[in-house]
PDB file of C-alpha atoms in Angstrom:
ATOM      1  CA  UNK A 365     -56.146 -63.472  80.805  1.00 42.00           C
ATOM      2  CA  UNK A 366     -58.674 -65.318  78.700  1.00 41.00           C
ATOM      3  CA  UNK A 367     -57.101 -68.128  76.597  1.00 42.00           C
ATOM      4  CA  UNK A 368     -57.953 -68.853  72.989  1.00 41.00           C
ATOM      5  CA  UNK A 369     -56.662 -71.917  71.177  1.00 38.00           C
ATOM      6  CA  UNK A 370     -55.238 -71.136  67.754  1.00 37.00           C
ATOM      7  CA  UNK A 371     -55.895 -73.198  64.580  1.00 35.00           C
ATOM      8  CA  UNK A 372     -55.254 -76.741  65.788  1.00 31.00           C
ATOM      9  CA  UNK A 373     -51.791 -76.074  67.204  1.00 31.00           C
ATOM     10  CA  UNK A 374     -50.943 -77.033  70.762  1.00 35.00           C
ATOM     11  CA  UNK A 375     -50.640 -73.404  71.793  1.00 60.00           C
ATOM     12  CA  UNK A 376     -52.906 -71.295  73.913  1.00 74.00           C
ATOM     13  CA  UNK A 377     -52.706 -67.528  73.658  1.00 78.00           C
ATOM     14  CA  UNK A 378     -54.450 -64.802  75.664  1.00 84.00           C
ATOM     15  CA  UNK A 379     -57.052 -62.768  73.861  1.00 86.00           C
ATOM     16  CA  UNK A 380     -54.663 -59.786  74.131  1.00 86.00           C
ATOM     17  CA  UNK A 381     -51.864 -61.742  72.357  1.00 86.00           C
ATOM     18  CA  UNK A 382     -54.154 -63.141  69.677  1.00 85.00           C
ATOM     19  CA  UNK A 383     -55.424 -59.587  68.942  1.00 85.00           C
ATOM     20  CA  UNK A 384     -51.802 -58.322  68.710  1.00 86.00           C
ATOM     21  CA  UNK A 385     -50.852 -61.066  66.255  1.00 83.00           C
ATOM     22  CA  UNK A 386     -53.885 -60.323  64.011  1.00 85.00           C
ATOM     23  CA  UNK A 387     -53.400 -56.562  64.257  1.00 82.00           C
ATOM     24  CA  UNK A 388     -51.873 -54.624  61.310  1.00 80.00           C
ATOM     25  CA  UNK A 389     -50.065 -52.366  63.822  1.00 83.00           C
ATOM     26  CA  UNK A 390     -48.997 -54.217  66.979  1.00 78.00           C
ATOM     27  CA  UNK A 391     -47.891 -51.853  69.659  1.00 80.00           C
ATOM     28  CA  UNK A 392     -46.241 -54.471  71.848  1.00 83.00           C
ATOM     29  CA  UNK A 393     -43.276 -56.685  70.918  1.00 88.00           C
ATOM     30  CA  UNK A 394     -43.181 -60.418  71.683  1.00 90.00           C
ATOM     31  CA  UNK A 395     -40.004 -61.359  73.580  1.00 93.00           C
ATOM     32  CA  UNK A 396     -38.263 -64.670  74.200  1.00 93.00           C
ATOM     33  CA  UNK A 397     -37.215 -65.442  77.726  1.00 94.00           C
ATOM     34  CA  UNK A 398     -34.437 -67.999  78.235  1.00 92.00           C
ATOM     35  CA  UNK A 399     -33.506 -69.767  81.461  1.00 93.00           C
ATOM     36  CA  UNK A 400     -30.331 -71.839  81.163  1.00 90.00           C
ATOM     37  CA  UNK A 401     -29.459 -74.305  83.845  1.00 89.00           C
ATOM     38  CA  UNK A 402     -26.610 -76.768  84.059  1.00 87.00           C
ATOM     39  CA  UNK A 403     -24.651 -78.765  86.634  1.00 84.00           C
ATOM     40  CA  UNK A 404     -21.630 -76.580  85.794  1.00 84.00           C
ATOM     41  CA  UNK A 405     -23.444 -73.284  86.647  1.00 85.00           C
ATOM     42  CA  UNK A 406     -23.793 -72.167  90.264  1.00 88.00           C
ATOM     43  CA  UNK A 407     -27.173 -70.591  89.478  1.00 91.00           C
ATOM     44  CA  UNK A 408     -29.400 -70.343  86.365  1.00 92.00           C
ATOM     45  CA  UNK A 409     -28.744 -67.732  83.663  1.00 91.00           C
ATOM     46  CA  UNK A 410     -31.681 -65.562  82.517  1.00 94.00           C
ATOM     47  CA  UNK A 411     -31.754 -63.792  79.178  1.00 93.00           C
ATOM     48  CA  UNK A 412     -34.201 -61.926  76.904  1.00 94.00           C
ATOM     49  CA  UNK A 413     -33.854 -60.851  73.283  1.00 93.00           C
ATOM     50  CA  UNK A 414     -34.790 -57.326  74.269  1.00 92.00           C
ATOM     51  CA  UNK A 415     -32.369 -54.374  74.222  1.00 91.00           C
ATOM     52  CA  UNK A 416     -33.007 -53.816  77.935  1.00 94.00           C
ATOM     53  CA  UNK A 417     -33.469 -56.021  80.965  1.00 95.00           C
ATOM     54  CA  UNK A 418     -36.977 -57.420  81.478  1.00 95.00           C
ATOM     55  CA  UNK A 419     -38.464 -58.455  84.806  1.00 96.00           C
ATOM     56  CA  UNK A 420     -40.935 -61.329  84.498  1.00 96.00           C
ATOM     57  CA  UNK A 421     -42.553 -62.883  87.562  1.00 95.00           C
ATOM     58  CA  UNK A 422     -39.914 -61.270  89.824  1.00 96.00           C
ATOM     59  CA  UNK A 423     -36.967 -62.623  87.771  1.00 96.00           C
ATOM     60  CA  UNK A 424     -34.677 -60.259  85.939  1.00 97.00           C
ATOM     61  CA  UNK A 425     -33.795 -61.380  82.378  1.00 96.00           C
ATOM     62  CA  UNK A 426     -30.657 -59.726  81.027  1.00 93.00           C
ATOM     63  CA  UNK A 427     -30.449 -58.511  77.395  1.00 92.00           C
ATOM     64  CA  UNK A 428     -28.631 -60.788  74.977  1.00 90.00           C
ATOM     65  CA  UNK A 429     -28.646 -60.613  71.231  1.00 89.00           C
ATOM     66  CA  UNK A 430     -29.979 -63.994  70.148  1.00 90.00           C
ATOM     67  CA  UNK A 431     -32.543 -65.606  67.872  1.00 88.00           C
ATOM     68  CA  UNK A 432     -34.220 -68.965  67.882  1.00 86.00           C
ATOM     69  CA  UNK A 433     -34.481 -70.867  64.653  1.00 79.00           C
ATOM     70  CA  UNK A 434     -37.518 -73.083  65.227  1.00 71.00           C
ATOM     71  CA  UNK A 435     -37.979 -76.290  63.223  1.00 70.00           C
ATOM     72  CA  UNK A 436     -40.754 -76.876  60.709  1.00 69.00           C
ATOM     73  CA  UNK A 437     -43.696 -78.684  62.319  1.00 66.00           C
ATOM     74  CA  UNK A 438     -44.194 -81.002  59.376  1.00 65.00           C
ATOM     75  CA  UNK A 439     -40.956 -82.996  59.825  1.00 59.00           C
ATOM     76  CA  UNK A 440     -41.550 -86.485  61.222  1.00 60.00           C
ATOM     77  CA  UNK A 441     -38.125 -86.836  62.892  1.00 61.00           C
ATOM     78  CA  UNK A 442     -37.185 -85.415  66.298  1.00 64.00           C
ATOM     79  CA  UNK A 443     -36.939 -81.660  65.777  1.00 73.00           C
ATOM     80  CA  UNK A 444     -33.895 -79.562  66.656  1.00 79.00           C
ATOM     81  CA  UNK A 445     -34.024 -75.893  67.542  1.00 84.00           C
ATOM     82  CA  UNK A 446     -31.027 -73.683  66.918  1.00 85.00           C
ATOM     83  CA  UNK A 447     -30.205 -70.924  69.364  1.00 86.00           C
ATOM     84  CA  UNK A 448     -27.985 -68.369  67.546  1.00 88.00           C
ATOM     85  CA  UNK A 449     -26.213 -65.949  69.875  1.00 88.00           C
ATOM     86  CA  UNK A 450     -24.271 -62.894  68.762  1.00 88.00           C
ATOM     87  CA  UNK A 451     -20.665 -63.697  69.655  1.00 83.00           C
ATOM     88  CA  UNK A 452     -18.894 -60.366  69.027  1.00 83.00           C
ATOM     89  CA  UNK A 453     -18.213 -60.093  72.774  1.00 85.00           C
ATOM     90  CA  UNK A 454     -17.343 -63.865  72.899  1.00 84.00           C
ATOM     91  CA  UNK A 455     -20.119 -64.534  75.449  1.00 82.00           C
ATOM     92  CA  UNK A 456     -21.478 -67.304  73.219  1.00 83.00           C
ATOM     93  CA  UNK A 457     -18.111 -68.964  73.271  1.00 83.00           C
ATOM     94  CA  UNK A 458     -18.113 -68.723  77.070  1.00 82.00           C
ATOM     95  CA  UNK A 459     -21.522 -70.479  77.141  1.00 80.00           C
ATOM     96  CA  UNK A 460     -20.228 -73.278  74.905  1.00 79.00           C
ATOM     97  CA  UNK A 461     -17.320 -73.898  77.220  1.00 80.00           C
ATOM     98  CA  UNK A 462     -19.572 -73.717  80.302  1.00 79.00           C
ATOM     99  CA  UNK A 463     -22.312 -76.009  79.006  1.00 79.00           C
ATOM    100  CA  UNK A 464     -20.840 -79.387  78.131  1.00 69.00           C
ATOM    101  CA  UNK A 465     -23.448 -81.722  76.678  1.00 68.00           C
ATOM    102  CA  UNK A 466     -22.907 -84.296  79.325  1.00 61.00           C
ATOM    103  CA  UNK A 467     -23.760 -81.874  82.121  1.00 59.00           C
ATOM    104  CA  UNK A 468     -27.534 -82.201  81.478  1.00 73.00           C
ATOM    105  CA  UNK A 469     -27.827 -78.590  80.440  1.00 81.00           C
ATOM    106  CA  UNK A 470     -31.402 -77.402  79.992  1.00 85.00           C
ATOM    107  CA  UNK A 471     -32.683 -74.326  78.117  1.00 87.00           C
ATOM    108  CA  UNK A 472     -36.214 -73.203  79.115  1.00 89.00           C
ATOM    109  CA  UNK A 473     -37.858 -71.014  76.479  1.00 89.00           C
ATOM    110  CA  UNK A 474     -40.932 -68.807  77.085  1.00 91.00           C
ATOM    111  CA  UNK A 475     -42.624 -66.025  75.109  1.00 90.00           C
ATOM    112  CA  UNK A 476     -44.139 -62.912  76.681  1.00 93.00           C
ATOM    113  CA  UNK A 477     -45.438 -59.596  75.376  1.00 91.00           C
ATOM    114  CA  UNK A 478     -43.172 -56.640  76.318  1.00 92.00           C
ATOM    115  CA  UNK A 479     -46.088 -54.689  77.850  1.00 91.00           C
ATOM    116  CA  UNK A 480     -47.186 -57.713  79.961  1.00 92.00           C
ATOM    117  CA  UNK A 481     -44.009 -59.598  80.909  1.00 93.00           C
ATOM    118  CA  UNK A 482     -45.624 -61.527  83.801  1.00 94.00           C
ATOM    119  CA  UNK A 483     -48.057 -63.293  81.464  1.00 91.00           C
ATOM    120  CA  UNK A 484     -46.399 -66.194  79.748  1.00 91.00           C
ATOM    121  CA  UNK A 485     -48.020 -66.397  76.301  1.00 90.00           C
ATOM    122  CA  UNK A 486     -46.216 -69.534  75.085  1.00 86.00           C
ATOM    123  CA  UNK A 487     -44.143 -72.046  76.874  1.00 84.00           C
ATOM    124  CA  UNK A 488     -42.170 -72.902  78.714  1.00 88.00           C
ATOM    125  CA  UNK A 489     -40.473 -75.310  76.308  1.00 84.00           C
ATOM    126  CA  UNK A 490     -37.796 -77.468  77.927  1.00 86.00           C
ATOM    127  CA  UNK A 491     -34.935 -78.225  75.534  1.00 86.00           C
ATOM    128  CA  UNK A 492     -31.660 -80.046  76.193  1.00 86.00           C
ATOM    129  CA  UNK A 493     -28.392 -78.640  74.970  1.00 84.00           C
ATOM    130  CA  UNK A 494     -27.063 -81.144  72.408  1.00 84.00           C
ATOM    131  CA  UNK A 495     -24.066 -79.543  70.642  1.00 82.00           C
ATOM    132  CA  UNK A 496     -22.618 -76.230  69.721  1.00 83.00           C
ATOM    133  CA  UNK A 497     -20.082 -74.305  67.617  1.00 85.00           C
ATOM    134  CA  UNK A 498     -18.827 -70.753  67.475  1.00 85.00           C
ATOM    135  CA  UNK A 499     -16.855 -68.366  65.385  1.00 85.00           C
ATOM    136  CA  UNK A 500     -16.110 -64.630  65.886  1.00 83.00           C
ATOM    137  CA  UNK A 501     -19.609 -63.676  64.644  1.00 88.00           C
ATOM    138  CA  UNK A 502     -22.088 -66.102  66.199  1.00 87.00           C
ATOM    139  CA  UNK A 503     -22.364 -69.027  68.551  1.00 87.00           C
ATOM    140  CA  UNK A 504     -24.819 -71.818  67.502  1.00 84.00           C
ATOM    141  CA  UNK A 505     -26.364 -74.028  70.178  1.00 83.00           C
ATOM    142  CA  UNK A 506     -28.294 -77.016  69.009  1.00 82.00           C
ATOM    143  CA  UNK A 507     -31.251 -77.750  71.300  1.00 84.00           C
ATOM    144  CA  UNK A 508     -33.681 -80.663  71.294  1.00 79.00           C
ATOM    145  CA  UNK A 509     -36.100 -82.761  73.280  1.00 73.00           C
ATOM    146  CA  UNK A 510     -35.202 -85.938  75.130  1.00 64.00           C
ATOM    147  CA  UNK A 511     -34.781 -88.708  72.543  1.00 57.00           C
ATOM    148  CA  UNK A 512     -36.886 -91.243  74.407  1.00 53.00           C
ATOM    149  CA  UNK A 513     -37.332 -93.425  71.333  1.00 53.00           C
ATOM    150  CA  UNK A 514     -33.699 -94.479  71.444  1.00 54.00           C
ATOM    151  CA  UNK A 515     -33.605 -95.093  75.249  1.00 54.00           C
ATOM    152  CA  UNK A 516     -33.585 -98.600  76.701  1.00 56.00           C
ATOM    153  CA  UNK A 517     -37.135 -99.628  77.631  1.00 57.00           C
ATOM    154  CA  UNK A 518     -38.258-100.300  80.265  1.00 59.00           C
ATOM    155  CA  UNK A 519     -35.902 -98.025  82.115  1.00 58.00           C
ATOM    156  CA  UNK A 520     -36.816 -99.468  85.523  1.00 61.00           C
ATOM    157  CA  UNK A 521     -36.652-103.022  86.749  1.00 67.00           C
ATOM    158  CA  UNK A 522     -39.808-104.329  88.278  1.00 66.00           C
ATOM    159  CA  UNK A 523     -39.821-107.089  90.857  1.00 71.00           C
ATOM    160  CA  UNK A 524     -41.764-108.289  93.952  1.00 74.00           C
ATOM    161  CA  UNK A 525     -39.513-106.319  96.324  1.00 74.00           C
ATOM    162  CA  UNK A 526     -39.727-103.004  94.470  1.00 72.00           C
ATOM    163  CA  UNK A 527     -43.335-103.200  93.221  1.00 68.00           C
ATOM    164  CA  UNK A 528     -45.244-105.744  95.406  1.00 73.00           C
ATOM    165  CA  UNK A 529     -48.651-104.597  94.165  1.00 70.00           C
ATOM    166  CA  UNK A 530     -47.904-105.819  90.634  1.00 69.00           C
ATOM    167  CA  UNK A 531     -47.069-109.262  91.880  1.00 70.00           C
ATOM    168  CA  UNK A 532     -50.096-109.643  94.195  1.00 69.00           C
ATOM    169  CA  UNK A 533     -47.891-109.447  97.240  1.00 65.00           C
ATOM    170  CA  UNK A 534     -49.411-107.786 100.285  1.00 63.00           C
ATOM    171  CA  UNK A 535     -47.277-104.725 101.095  1.00 56.00           C
ATOM    172  CA  UNK A 536     -47.651-105.358 104.839  1.00 57.00           C
ATOM    173  CA  UNK A 537     -46.402-108.968 104.473  1.00 53.00           C
ATOM    174  CA  UNK A 538     -43.656-108.233 101.955  1.00 47.00           C
TER     175      UNK A 538
END
């Protein structure tokens, strides 16, 4: 589909999605698709916020009652996204136990239109699982980007043996 960039944001939507957003009566719903991966999971988990399973690009996304609370774009600090999952069946609590923060858990978020689930309209966004909490009603998962500003820099050591071109050393003679 043809892409149109919206008002200065880093988001590209198809002409069909842009028309649906501007329409007074949109006939197609926008759906979130979640892919959750972690070292503690034998395979990725796929969920959608639809009431029924959705197949997108040959992958079946299972229904799960959730919402994403996206941060305001005007904040200068590193933004955090909250994934709020209905926990009445305690599945959100299971996820919290399965996804320890040290396991490098990753949540991939995409948006599709229900009528065109193979066309990714927005995303994917890659968010790390940071922390979580749950009660009998909801499970809250705090998601965010890599905090590269607080990482040691440079992260790699450079020397004549590992990077001979930077030191004017001929690779063949090194």
